[in-house]
mmCIF file of C-alpha atoms and ligand atoms in Angstrom:
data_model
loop_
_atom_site.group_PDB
_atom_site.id
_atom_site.type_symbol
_atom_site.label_atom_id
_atom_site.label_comp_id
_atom_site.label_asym_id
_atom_site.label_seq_id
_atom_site.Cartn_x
_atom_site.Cartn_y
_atom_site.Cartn_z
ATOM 1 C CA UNK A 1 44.786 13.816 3.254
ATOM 2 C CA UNK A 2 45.107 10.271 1.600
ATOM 3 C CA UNK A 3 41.210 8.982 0.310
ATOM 4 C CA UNK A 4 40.453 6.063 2.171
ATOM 5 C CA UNK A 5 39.821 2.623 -0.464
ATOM 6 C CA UNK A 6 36.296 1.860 0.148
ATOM 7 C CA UNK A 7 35.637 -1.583 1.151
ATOM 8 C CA UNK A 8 32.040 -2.437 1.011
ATOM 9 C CA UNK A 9 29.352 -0.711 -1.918
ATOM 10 C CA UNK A 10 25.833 0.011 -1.985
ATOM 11 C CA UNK A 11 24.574 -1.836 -5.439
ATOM 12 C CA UNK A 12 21.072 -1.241 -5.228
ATOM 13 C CA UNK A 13 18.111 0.851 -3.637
ATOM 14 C CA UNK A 14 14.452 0.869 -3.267
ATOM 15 C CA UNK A 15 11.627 1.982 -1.907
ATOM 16 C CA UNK A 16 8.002 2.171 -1.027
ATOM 17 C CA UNK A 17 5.571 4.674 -0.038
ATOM 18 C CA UNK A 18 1.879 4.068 1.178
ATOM 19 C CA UNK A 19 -0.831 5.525 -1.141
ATOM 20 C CA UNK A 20 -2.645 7.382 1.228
ATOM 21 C CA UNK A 21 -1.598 10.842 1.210
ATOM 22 C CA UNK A 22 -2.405 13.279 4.280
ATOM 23 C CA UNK A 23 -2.089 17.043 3.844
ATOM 24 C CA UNK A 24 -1.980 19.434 6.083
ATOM 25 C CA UNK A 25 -5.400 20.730 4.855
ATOM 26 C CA UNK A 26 -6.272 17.516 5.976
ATOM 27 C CA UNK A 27 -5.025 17.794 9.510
ATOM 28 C CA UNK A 28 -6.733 21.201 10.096
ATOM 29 C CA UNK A 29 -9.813 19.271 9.965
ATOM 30 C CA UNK A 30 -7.892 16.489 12.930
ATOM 31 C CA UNK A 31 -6.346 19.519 15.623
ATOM 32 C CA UNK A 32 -6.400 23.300 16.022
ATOM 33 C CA UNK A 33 -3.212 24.053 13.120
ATOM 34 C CA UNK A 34 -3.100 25.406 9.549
ATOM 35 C CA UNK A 35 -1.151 24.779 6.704
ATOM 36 C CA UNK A 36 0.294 28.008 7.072
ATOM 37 C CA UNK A 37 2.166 27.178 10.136
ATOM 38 C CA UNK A 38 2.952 23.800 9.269
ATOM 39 C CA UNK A 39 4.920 24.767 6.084
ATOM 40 C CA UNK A 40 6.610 27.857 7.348
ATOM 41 C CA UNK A 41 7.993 25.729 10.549
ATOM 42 C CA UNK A 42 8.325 23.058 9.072
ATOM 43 C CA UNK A 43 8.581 22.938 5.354
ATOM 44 C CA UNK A 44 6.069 20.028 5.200
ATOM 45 C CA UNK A 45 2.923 19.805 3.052
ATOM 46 C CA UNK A 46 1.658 16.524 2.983
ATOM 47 C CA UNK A 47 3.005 12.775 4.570
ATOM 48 C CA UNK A 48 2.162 9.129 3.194
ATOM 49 C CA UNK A 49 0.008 7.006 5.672
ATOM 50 C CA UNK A 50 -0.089 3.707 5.859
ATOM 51 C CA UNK A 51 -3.332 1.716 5.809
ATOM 52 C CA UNK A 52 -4.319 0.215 9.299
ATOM 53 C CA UNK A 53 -3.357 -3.633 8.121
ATOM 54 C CA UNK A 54 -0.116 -2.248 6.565
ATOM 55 C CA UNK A 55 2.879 -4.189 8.562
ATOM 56 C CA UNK A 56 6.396 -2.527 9.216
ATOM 57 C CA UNK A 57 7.493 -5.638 7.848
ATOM 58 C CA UNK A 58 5.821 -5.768 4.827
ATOM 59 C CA UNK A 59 6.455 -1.985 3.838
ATOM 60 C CA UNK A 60 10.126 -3.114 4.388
ATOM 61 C CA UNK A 61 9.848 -5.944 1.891
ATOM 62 C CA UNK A 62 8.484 -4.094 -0.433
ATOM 63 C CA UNK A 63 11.621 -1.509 -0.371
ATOM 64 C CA UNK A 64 13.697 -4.493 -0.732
ATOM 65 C CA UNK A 65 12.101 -6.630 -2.858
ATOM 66 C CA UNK A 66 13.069 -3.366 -5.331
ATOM 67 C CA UNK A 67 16.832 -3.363 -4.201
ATOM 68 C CA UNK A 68 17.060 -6.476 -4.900
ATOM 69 C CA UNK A 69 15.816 -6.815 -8.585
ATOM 70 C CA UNK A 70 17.926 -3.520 -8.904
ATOM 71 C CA UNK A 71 21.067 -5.732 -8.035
ATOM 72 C CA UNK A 72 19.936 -8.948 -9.946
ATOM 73 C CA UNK A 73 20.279 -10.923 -6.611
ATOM 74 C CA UNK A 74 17.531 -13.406 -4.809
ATOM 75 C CA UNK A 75 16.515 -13.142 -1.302
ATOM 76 C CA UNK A 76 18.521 -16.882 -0.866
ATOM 77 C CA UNK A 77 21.828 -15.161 -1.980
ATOM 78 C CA UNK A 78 21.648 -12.583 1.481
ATOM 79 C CA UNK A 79 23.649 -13.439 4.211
ATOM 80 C CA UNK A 80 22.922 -10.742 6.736
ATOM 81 C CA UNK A 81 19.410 -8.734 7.037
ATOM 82 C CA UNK A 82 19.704 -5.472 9.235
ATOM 83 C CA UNK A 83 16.433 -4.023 9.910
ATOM 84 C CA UNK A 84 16.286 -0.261 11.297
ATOM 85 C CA UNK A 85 13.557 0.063 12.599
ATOM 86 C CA UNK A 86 11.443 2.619 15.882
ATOM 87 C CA UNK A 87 8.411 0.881 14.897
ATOM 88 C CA UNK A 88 8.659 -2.651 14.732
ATOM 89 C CA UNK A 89 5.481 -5.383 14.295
ATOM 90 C CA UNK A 90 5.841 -6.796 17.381
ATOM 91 C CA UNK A 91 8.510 -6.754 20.358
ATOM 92 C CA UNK A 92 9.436 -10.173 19.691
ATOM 93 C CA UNK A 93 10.324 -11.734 17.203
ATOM 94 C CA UNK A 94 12.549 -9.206 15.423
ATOM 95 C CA UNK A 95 10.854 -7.143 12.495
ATOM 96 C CA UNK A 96 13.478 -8.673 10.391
ATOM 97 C CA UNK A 97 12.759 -12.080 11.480
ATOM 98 C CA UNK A 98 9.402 -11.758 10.120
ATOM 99 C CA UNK A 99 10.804 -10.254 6.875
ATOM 100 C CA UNK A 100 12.832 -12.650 6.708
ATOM 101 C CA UNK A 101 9.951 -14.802 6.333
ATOM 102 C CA UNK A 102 7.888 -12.784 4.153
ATOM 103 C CA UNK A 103 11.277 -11.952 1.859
ATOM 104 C CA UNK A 104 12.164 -16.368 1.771
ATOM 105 C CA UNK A 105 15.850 -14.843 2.284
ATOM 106 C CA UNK A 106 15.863 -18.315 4.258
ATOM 107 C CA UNK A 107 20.089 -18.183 4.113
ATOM 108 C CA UNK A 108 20.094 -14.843 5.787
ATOM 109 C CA UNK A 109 21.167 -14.013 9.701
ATOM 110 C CA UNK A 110 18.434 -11.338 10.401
ATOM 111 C CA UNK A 111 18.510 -9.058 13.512
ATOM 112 C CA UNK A 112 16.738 -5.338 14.248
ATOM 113 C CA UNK A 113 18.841 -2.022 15.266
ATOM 114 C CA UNK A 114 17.263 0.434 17.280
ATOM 115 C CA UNK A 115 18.732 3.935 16.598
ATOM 116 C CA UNK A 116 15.487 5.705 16.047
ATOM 117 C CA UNK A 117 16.233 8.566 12.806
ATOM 118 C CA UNK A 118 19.767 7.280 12.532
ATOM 119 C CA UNK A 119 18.561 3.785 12.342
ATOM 120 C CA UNK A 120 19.634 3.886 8.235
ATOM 121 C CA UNK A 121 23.539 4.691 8.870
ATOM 122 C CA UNK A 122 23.696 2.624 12.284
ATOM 123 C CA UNK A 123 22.496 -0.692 10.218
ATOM 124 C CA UNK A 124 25.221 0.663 7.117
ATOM 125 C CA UNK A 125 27.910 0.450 9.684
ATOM 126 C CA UNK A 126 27.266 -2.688 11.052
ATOM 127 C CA UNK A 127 26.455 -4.383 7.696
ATOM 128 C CA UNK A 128 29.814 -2.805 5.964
ATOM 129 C CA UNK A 129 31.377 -4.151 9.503
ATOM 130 C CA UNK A 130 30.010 -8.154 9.096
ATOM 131 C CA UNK A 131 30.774 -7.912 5.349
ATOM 132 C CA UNK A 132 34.725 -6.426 6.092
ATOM 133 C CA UNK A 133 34.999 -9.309 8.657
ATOM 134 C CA UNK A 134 34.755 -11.993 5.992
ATOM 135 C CA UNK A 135 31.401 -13.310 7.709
ATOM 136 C CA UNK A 136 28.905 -13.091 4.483
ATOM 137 C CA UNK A 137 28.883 -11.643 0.456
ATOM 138 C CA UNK A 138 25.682 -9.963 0.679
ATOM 139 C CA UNK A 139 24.071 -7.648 3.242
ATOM 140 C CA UNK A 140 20.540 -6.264 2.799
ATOM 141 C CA UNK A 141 19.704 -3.307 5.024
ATOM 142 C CA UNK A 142 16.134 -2.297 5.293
ATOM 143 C CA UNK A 143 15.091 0.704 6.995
ATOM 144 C CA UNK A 144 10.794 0.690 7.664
ATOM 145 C CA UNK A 145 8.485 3.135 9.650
ATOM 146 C CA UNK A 146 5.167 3.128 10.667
ATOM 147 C CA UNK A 147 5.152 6.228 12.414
ATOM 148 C CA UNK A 148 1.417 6.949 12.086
ATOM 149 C CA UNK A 149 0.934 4.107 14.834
ATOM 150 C CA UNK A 150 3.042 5.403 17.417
ATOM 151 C CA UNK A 151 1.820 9.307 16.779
ATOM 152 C CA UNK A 152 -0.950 10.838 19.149
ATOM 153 C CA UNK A 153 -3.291 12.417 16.727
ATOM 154 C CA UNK A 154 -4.342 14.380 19.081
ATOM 155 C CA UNK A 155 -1.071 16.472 19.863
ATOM 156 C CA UNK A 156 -0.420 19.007 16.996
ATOM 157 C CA UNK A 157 2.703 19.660 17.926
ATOM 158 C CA UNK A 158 4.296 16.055 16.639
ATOM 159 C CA UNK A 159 1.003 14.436 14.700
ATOM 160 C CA UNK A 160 1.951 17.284 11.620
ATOM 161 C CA UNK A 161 5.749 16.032 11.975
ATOM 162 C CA UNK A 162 5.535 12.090 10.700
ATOM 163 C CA UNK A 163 4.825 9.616 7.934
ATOM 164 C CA UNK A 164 5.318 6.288 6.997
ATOM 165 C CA UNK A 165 7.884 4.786 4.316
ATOM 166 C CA UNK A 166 10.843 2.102 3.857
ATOM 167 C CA UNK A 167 14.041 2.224 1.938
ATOM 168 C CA UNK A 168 16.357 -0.493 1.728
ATOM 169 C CA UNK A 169 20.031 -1.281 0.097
ATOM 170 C CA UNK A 170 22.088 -3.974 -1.144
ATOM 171 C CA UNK A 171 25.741 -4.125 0.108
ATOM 172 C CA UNK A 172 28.722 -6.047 -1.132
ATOM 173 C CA UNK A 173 31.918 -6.272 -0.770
ATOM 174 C CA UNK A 174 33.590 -3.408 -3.076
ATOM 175 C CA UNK A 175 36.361 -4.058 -5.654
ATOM 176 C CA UNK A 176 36.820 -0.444 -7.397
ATOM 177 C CA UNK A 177 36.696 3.032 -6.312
ATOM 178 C CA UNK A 178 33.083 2.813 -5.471
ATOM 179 C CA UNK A 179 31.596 2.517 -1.470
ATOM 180 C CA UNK A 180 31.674 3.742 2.195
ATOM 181 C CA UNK A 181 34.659 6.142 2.202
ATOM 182 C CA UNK A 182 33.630 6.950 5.349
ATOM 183 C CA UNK A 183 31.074 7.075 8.592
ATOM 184 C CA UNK A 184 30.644 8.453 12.288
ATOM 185 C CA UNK A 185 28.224 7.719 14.613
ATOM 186 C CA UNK A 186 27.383 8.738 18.128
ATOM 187 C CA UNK A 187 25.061 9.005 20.843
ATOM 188 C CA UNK A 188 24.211 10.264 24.293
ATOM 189 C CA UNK A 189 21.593 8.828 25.954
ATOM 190 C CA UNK A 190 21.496 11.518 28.669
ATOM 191 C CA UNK A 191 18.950 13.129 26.251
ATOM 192 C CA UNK A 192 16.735 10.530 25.911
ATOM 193 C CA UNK A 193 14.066 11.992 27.516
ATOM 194 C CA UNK A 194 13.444 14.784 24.883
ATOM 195 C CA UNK A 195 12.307 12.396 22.484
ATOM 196 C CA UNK A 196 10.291 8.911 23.700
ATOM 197 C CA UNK A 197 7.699 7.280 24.415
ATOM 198 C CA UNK A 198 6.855 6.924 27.849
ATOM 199 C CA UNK A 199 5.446 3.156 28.078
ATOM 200 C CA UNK A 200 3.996 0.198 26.486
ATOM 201 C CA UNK A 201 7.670 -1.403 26.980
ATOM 202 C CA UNK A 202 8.807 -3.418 30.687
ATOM 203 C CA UNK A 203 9.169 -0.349 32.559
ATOM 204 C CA UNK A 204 6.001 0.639 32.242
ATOM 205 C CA UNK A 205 3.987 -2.188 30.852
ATOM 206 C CA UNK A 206 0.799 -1.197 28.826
ATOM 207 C CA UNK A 207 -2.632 -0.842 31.213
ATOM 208 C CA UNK A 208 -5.781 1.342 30.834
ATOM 209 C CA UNK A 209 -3.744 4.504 32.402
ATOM 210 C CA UNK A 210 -1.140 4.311 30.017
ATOM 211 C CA UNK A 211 -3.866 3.701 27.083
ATOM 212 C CA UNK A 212 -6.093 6.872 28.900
ATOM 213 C CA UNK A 213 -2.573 8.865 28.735
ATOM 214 C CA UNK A 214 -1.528 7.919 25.323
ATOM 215 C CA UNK A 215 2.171 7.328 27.451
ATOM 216 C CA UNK A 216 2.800 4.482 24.969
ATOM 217 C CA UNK A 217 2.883 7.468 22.204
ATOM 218 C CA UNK A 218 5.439 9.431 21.017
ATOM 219 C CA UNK A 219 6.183 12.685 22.928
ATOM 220 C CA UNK A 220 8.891 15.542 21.940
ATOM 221 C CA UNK A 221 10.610 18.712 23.494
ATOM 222 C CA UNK A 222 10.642 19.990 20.101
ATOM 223 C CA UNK A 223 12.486 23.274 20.649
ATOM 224 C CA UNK A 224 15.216 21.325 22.219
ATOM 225 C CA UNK A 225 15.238 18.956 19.487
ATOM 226 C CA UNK A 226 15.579 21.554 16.797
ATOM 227 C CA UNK A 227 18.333 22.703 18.416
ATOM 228 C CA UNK A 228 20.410 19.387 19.151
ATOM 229 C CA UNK A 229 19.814 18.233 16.039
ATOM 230 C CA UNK A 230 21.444 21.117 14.102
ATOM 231 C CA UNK A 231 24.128 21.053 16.292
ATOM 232 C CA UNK A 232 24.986 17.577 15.973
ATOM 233 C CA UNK A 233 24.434 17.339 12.125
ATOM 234 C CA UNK A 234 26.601 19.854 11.577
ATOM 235 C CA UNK A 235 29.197 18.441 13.479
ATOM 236 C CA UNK A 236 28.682 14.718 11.510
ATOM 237 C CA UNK A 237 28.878 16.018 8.683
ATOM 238 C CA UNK A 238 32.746 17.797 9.314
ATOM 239 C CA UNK A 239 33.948 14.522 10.846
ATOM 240 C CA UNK A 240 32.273 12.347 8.096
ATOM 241 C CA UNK A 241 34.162 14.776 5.489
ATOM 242 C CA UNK A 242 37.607 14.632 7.243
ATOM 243 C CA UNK A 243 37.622 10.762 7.653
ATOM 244 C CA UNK A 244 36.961 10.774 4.045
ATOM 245 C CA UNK A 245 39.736 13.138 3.164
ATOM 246 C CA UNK A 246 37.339 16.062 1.383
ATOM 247 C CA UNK A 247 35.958 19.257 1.930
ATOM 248 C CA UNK A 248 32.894 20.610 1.159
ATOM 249 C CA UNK A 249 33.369 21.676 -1.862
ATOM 250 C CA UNK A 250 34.484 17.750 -3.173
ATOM 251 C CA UNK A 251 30.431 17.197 -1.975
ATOM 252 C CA UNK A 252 28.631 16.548 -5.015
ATOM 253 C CA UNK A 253 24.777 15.954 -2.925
ATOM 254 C CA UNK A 254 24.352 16.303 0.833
ATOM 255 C CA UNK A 255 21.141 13.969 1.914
ATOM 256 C CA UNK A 256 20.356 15.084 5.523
ATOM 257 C CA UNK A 257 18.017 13.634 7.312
ATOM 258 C CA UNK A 258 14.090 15.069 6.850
ATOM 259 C CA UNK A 259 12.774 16.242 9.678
ATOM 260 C CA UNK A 260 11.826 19.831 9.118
ATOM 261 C CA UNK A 261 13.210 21.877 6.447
ATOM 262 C CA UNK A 262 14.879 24.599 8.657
ATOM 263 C CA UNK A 263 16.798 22.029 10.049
ATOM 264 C CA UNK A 264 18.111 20.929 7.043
ATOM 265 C CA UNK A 265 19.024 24.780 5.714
ATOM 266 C CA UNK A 266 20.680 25.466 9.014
ATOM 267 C CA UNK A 267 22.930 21.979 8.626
ATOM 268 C CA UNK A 268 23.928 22.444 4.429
ATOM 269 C CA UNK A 269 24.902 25.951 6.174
ATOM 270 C CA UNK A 270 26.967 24.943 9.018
ATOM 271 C CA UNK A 271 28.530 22.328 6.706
ATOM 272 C CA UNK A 272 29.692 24.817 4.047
ATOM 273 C CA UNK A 273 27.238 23.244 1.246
ATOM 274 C CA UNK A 274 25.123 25.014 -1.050
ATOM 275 C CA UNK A 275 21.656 24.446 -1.094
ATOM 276 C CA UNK A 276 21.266 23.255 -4.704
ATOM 277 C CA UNK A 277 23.554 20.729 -3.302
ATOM 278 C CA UNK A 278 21.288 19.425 -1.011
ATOM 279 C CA UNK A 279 18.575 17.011 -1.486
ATOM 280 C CA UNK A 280 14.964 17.797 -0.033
ATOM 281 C CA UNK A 281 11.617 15.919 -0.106
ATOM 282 C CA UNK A 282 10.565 16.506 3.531
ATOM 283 C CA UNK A 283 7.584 18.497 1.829
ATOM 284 C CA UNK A 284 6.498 15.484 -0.086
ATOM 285 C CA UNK A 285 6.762 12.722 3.461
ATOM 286 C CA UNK A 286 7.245 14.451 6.151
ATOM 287 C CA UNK A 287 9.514 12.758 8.992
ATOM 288 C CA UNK A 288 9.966 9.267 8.348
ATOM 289 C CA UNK A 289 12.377 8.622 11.040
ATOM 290 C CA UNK A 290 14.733 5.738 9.998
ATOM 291 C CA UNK A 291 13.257 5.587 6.390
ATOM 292 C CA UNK A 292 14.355 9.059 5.256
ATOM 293 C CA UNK A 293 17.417 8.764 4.586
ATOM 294 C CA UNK A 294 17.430 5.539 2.441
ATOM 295 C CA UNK A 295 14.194 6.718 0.544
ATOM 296 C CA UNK A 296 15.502 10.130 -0.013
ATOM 297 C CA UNK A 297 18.790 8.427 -1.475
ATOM 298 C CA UNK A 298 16.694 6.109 -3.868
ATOM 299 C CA UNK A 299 15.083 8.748 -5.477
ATOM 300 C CA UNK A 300 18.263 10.790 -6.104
ATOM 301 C CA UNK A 301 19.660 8.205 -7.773
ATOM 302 C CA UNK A 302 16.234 7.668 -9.565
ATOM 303 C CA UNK A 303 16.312 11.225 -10.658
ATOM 304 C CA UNK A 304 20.209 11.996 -11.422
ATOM 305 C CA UNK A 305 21.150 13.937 -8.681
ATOM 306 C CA UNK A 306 23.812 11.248 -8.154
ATOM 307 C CA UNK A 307 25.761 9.962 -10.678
ATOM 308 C CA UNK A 308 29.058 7.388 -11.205
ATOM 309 C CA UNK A 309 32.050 8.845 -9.230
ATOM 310 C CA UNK A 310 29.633 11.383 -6.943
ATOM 311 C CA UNK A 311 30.606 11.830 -3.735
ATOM 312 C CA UNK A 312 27.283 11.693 -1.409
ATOM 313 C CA UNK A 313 26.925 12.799 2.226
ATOM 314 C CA UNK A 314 24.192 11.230 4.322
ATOM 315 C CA UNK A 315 23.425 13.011 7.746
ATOM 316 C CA UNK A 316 21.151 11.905 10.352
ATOM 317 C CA UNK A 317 19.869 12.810 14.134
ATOM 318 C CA UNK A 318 17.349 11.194 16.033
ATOM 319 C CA UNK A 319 15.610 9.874 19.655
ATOM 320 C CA UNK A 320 18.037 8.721 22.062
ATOM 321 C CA UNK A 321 19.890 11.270 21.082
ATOM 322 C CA UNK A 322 21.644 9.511 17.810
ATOM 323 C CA UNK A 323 23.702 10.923 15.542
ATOM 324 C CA UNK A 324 25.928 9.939 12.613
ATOM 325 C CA UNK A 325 27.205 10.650 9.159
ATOM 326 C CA UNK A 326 28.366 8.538 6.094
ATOM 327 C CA UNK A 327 30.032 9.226 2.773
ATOM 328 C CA UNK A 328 29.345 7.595 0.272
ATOM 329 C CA UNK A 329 31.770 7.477 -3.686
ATOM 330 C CA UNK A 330 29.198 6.412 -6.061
HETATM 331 O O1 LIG B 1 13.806 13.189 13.683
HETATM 332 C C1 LIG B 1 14.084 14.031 14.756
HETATM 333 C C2 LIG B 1 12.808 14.299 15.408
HETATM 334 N N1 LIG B 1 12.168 15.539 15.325
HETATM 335 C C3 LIG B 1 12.609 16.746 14.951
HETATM 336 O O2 LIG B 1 13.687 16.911 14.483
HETATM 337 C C4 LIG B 1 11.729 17.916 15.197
HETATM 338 C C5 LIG B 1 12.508 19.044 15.774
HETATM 339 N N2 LIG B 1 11.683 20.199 16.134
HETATM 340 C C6 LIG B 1 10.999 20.933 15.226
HETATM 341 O O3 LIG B 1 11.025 20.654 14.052
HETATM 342 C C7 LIG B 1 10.257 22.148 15.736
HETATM 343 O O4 LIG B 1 10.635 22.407 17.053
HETATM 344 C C8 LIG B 1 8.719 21.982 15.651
HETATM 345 C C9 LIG B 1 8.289 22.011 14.194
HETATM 346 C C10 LIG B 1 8.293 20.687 16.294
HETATM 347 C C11 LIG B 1 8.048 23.163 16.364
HETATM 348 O O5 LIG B 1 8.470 24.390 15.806
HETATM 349 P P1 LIG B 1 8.920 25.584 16.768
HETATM 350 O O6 LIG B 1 9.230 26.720 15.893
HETATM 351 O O7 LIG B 1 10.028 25.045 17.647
HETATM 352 O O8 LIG B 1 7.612 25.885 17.571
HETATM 353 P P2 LIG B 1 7.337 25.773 19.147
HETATM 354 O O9 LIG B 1 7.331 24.357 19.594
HETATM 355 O O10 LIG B 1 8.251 26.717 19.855
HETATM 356 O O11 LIG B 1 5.869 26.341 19.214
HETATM 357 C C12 LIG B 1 5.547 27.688 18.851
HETATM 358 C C13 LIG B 1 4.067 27.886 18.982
HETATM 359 C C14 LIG B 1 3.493 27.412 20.313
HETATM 360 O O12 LIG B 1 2.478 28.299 20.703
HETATM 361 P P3 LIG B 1 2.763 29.469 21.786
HETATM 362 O O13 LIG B 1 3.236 28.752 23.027
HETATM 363 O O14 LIG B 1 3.838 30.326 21.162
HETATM 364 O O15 LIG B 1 1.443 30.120 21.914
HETATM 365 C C15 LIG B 1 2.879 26.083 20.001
HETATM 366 O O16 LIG B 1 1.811 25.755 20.869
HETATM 367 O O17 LIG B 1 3.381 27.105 17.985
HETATM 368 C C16 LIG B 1 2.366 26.315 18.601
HETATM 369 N N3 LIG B 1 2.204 25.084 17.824
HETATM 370 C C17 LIG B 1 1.383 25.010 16.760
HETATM 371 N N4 LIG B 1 0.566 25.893 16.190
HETATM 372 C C18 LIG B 1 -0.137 25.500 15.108
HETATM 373 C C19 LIG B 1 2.840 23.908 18.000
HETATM 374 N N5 LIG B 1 2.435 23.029 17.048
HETATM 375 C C20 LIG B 1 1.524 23.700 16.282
HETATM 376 C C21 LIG B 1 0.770 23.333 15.149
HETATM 377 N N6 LIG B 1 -0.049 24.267 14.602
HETATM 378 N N7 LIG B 1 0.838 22.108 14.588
#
């Protein structure tokens, strides 16, 4: 099969990580677990938290204040902000509204996504989309989580999951070999259920029950997650890799997304792709929902694993259910 000619490139990453680390010695001392059974189910050993005062928004700029110095643009040269985001500041304005603000990208159209984990690869795909159409030069897509304010400290079977981090990229339009060779997303929202929060939004507006509840925190069928989101990696990944005309083996790094280690070992398997192939740091972060994926791709470029003329695989699954794949010809 023919190679598709990208037509938009990544130029630049960043990231930024909170300070505050949390093991899971740490959480023994918060709810009945160990860090026995956290690592051997999940593969995780400690998670970055954000301070209290620590916005989504400003986490975000942080990322992308890096990106941009990376790609030797200023926030007045982007014409389209995507923000991915689960977590956002407030419902309204948009957390890249308020970015915007804190970026000065005053030249930018700025708008959020909502596709939970797969946030990251839903914004790509509508950035490379707006930039393809002719409607801007420069797209900055920002991925930011502040998971530690929508987890329920008291449940140990998701507050051991999450942390908090943003990644964010530069796009342009591409003029060599170099981009999005190709991408699939999906969802089905029949699922939805499995993964939510039950209120705080206009169905069920916040009030003391809720609060008493903790509805307007995050809740998870985690077995049926687990499974789901094997399932459905696997399957983005094959479609992502026939769009793009390879096989596994043309795969130089696969970059799932970090949720639980096992996860990730059952999807490089399904997918054909050795695991030396495969990037990991869900050990060091934990689940950052939409901010895995872009984090986990800065710092394999910040540590060689990807390198001019690699061929990268991104993979993601999250709430609603969402799913999608990218790859990417560095
Ligand atoms: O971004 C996408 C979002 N999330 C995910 O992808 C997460 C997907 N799911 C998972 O990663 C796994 O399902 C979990 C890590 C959440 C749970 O692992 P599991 O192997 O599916 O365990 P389980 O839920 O079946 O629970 C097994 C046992 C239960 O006890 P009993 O009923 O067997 O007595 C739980 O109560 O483990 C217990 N348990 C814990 N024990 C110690 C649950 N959480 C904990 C904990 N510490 N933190």
């Amino acid at each position: 099969m023919r190679i598709p000619k990208p037509q938009v490139e990544i130029v630049a990453t960043g990231r930024y990580l909170p300070e505050r680390v949390l093991t899971n010695f740490d959480l023994e001392q918060m709810v009945d677990t160990t860090d026995e059974w956290i690592r051997e189910r999940t593969g995780i050993r400690e998670r970055r938290i954000a301070e209290p005062e620590m916005l989504t928004a400003e986490m975000g700029k942080r990322a992308a204040c890096q990106a941009m110095e990376r790609a030797g643009i200023h926030p007045g040269e982007v014409d389209v902000l995507i923000v991915a985001t689960a977590t956002p500041d407030r419902w309204l304005p948009a957390t890249a509204c308020d970015m915007q603000a804190l970026l000065g990208a005053t030249n930018a159209a700025a708008f959020d996504v909502q596709a939970a984990c797969t946030g990251f690869l839903y914004a790509l795909v509508v950035a490379e989309g707006y930039l393809v159409a002719g409607r801007g030069e420069i797209a900055l897509v920002v991925s930011t989580e502040k998971m530690s304010a929508i987890t329920d400290w008291s449940d140990r079977s998701t507050c051991v999951l999450f942390g908090d981090g943003a990644g964010a990229a530069v796009l342009r339009r591409a003029n060599d070999f170099r981009g999005i060779l190709s991408s699939y997303l999906r969802s089905d929202g029949r699922l939805g259920d499995l993964l939510y929060r039950p209120a705080g939004g206009t169905k069920i507006p916040l009030n003391h029950h809720v609060l008493d509840e903790k509805e307007h925190l995050l809740r998870m069928e985690g077995r049926e997650v687990f499974k789901a989101a094997v399932r459905s990696m696997a399957e983005a990944a094959d479609i992502a890799l026939q769009r793009a005309g390879l096989r596994a083996g043309d795969v130089d790094l696969l970059i799932p997304h970090q949720a639980n280690v096992r996860i990730i070992e059952a999807t490089a398997k399904y997918a054909g792709i050795p695991s030396e192939k495969v990037y990991v740091n869900v050990d060091r972060y934990g689940n950052m929902s939409s901010a895995t994926l872009p984090i986990a791709l800065d710092e394999a470029l910040e540590r060689g694993r990807i390198r001019m003329g690699s061929n990268v695989l991104l993979v993601g699954f999250g709430a609603g259910f969402t799913w999608g794949s990218m790859v990417l010809r560095w």
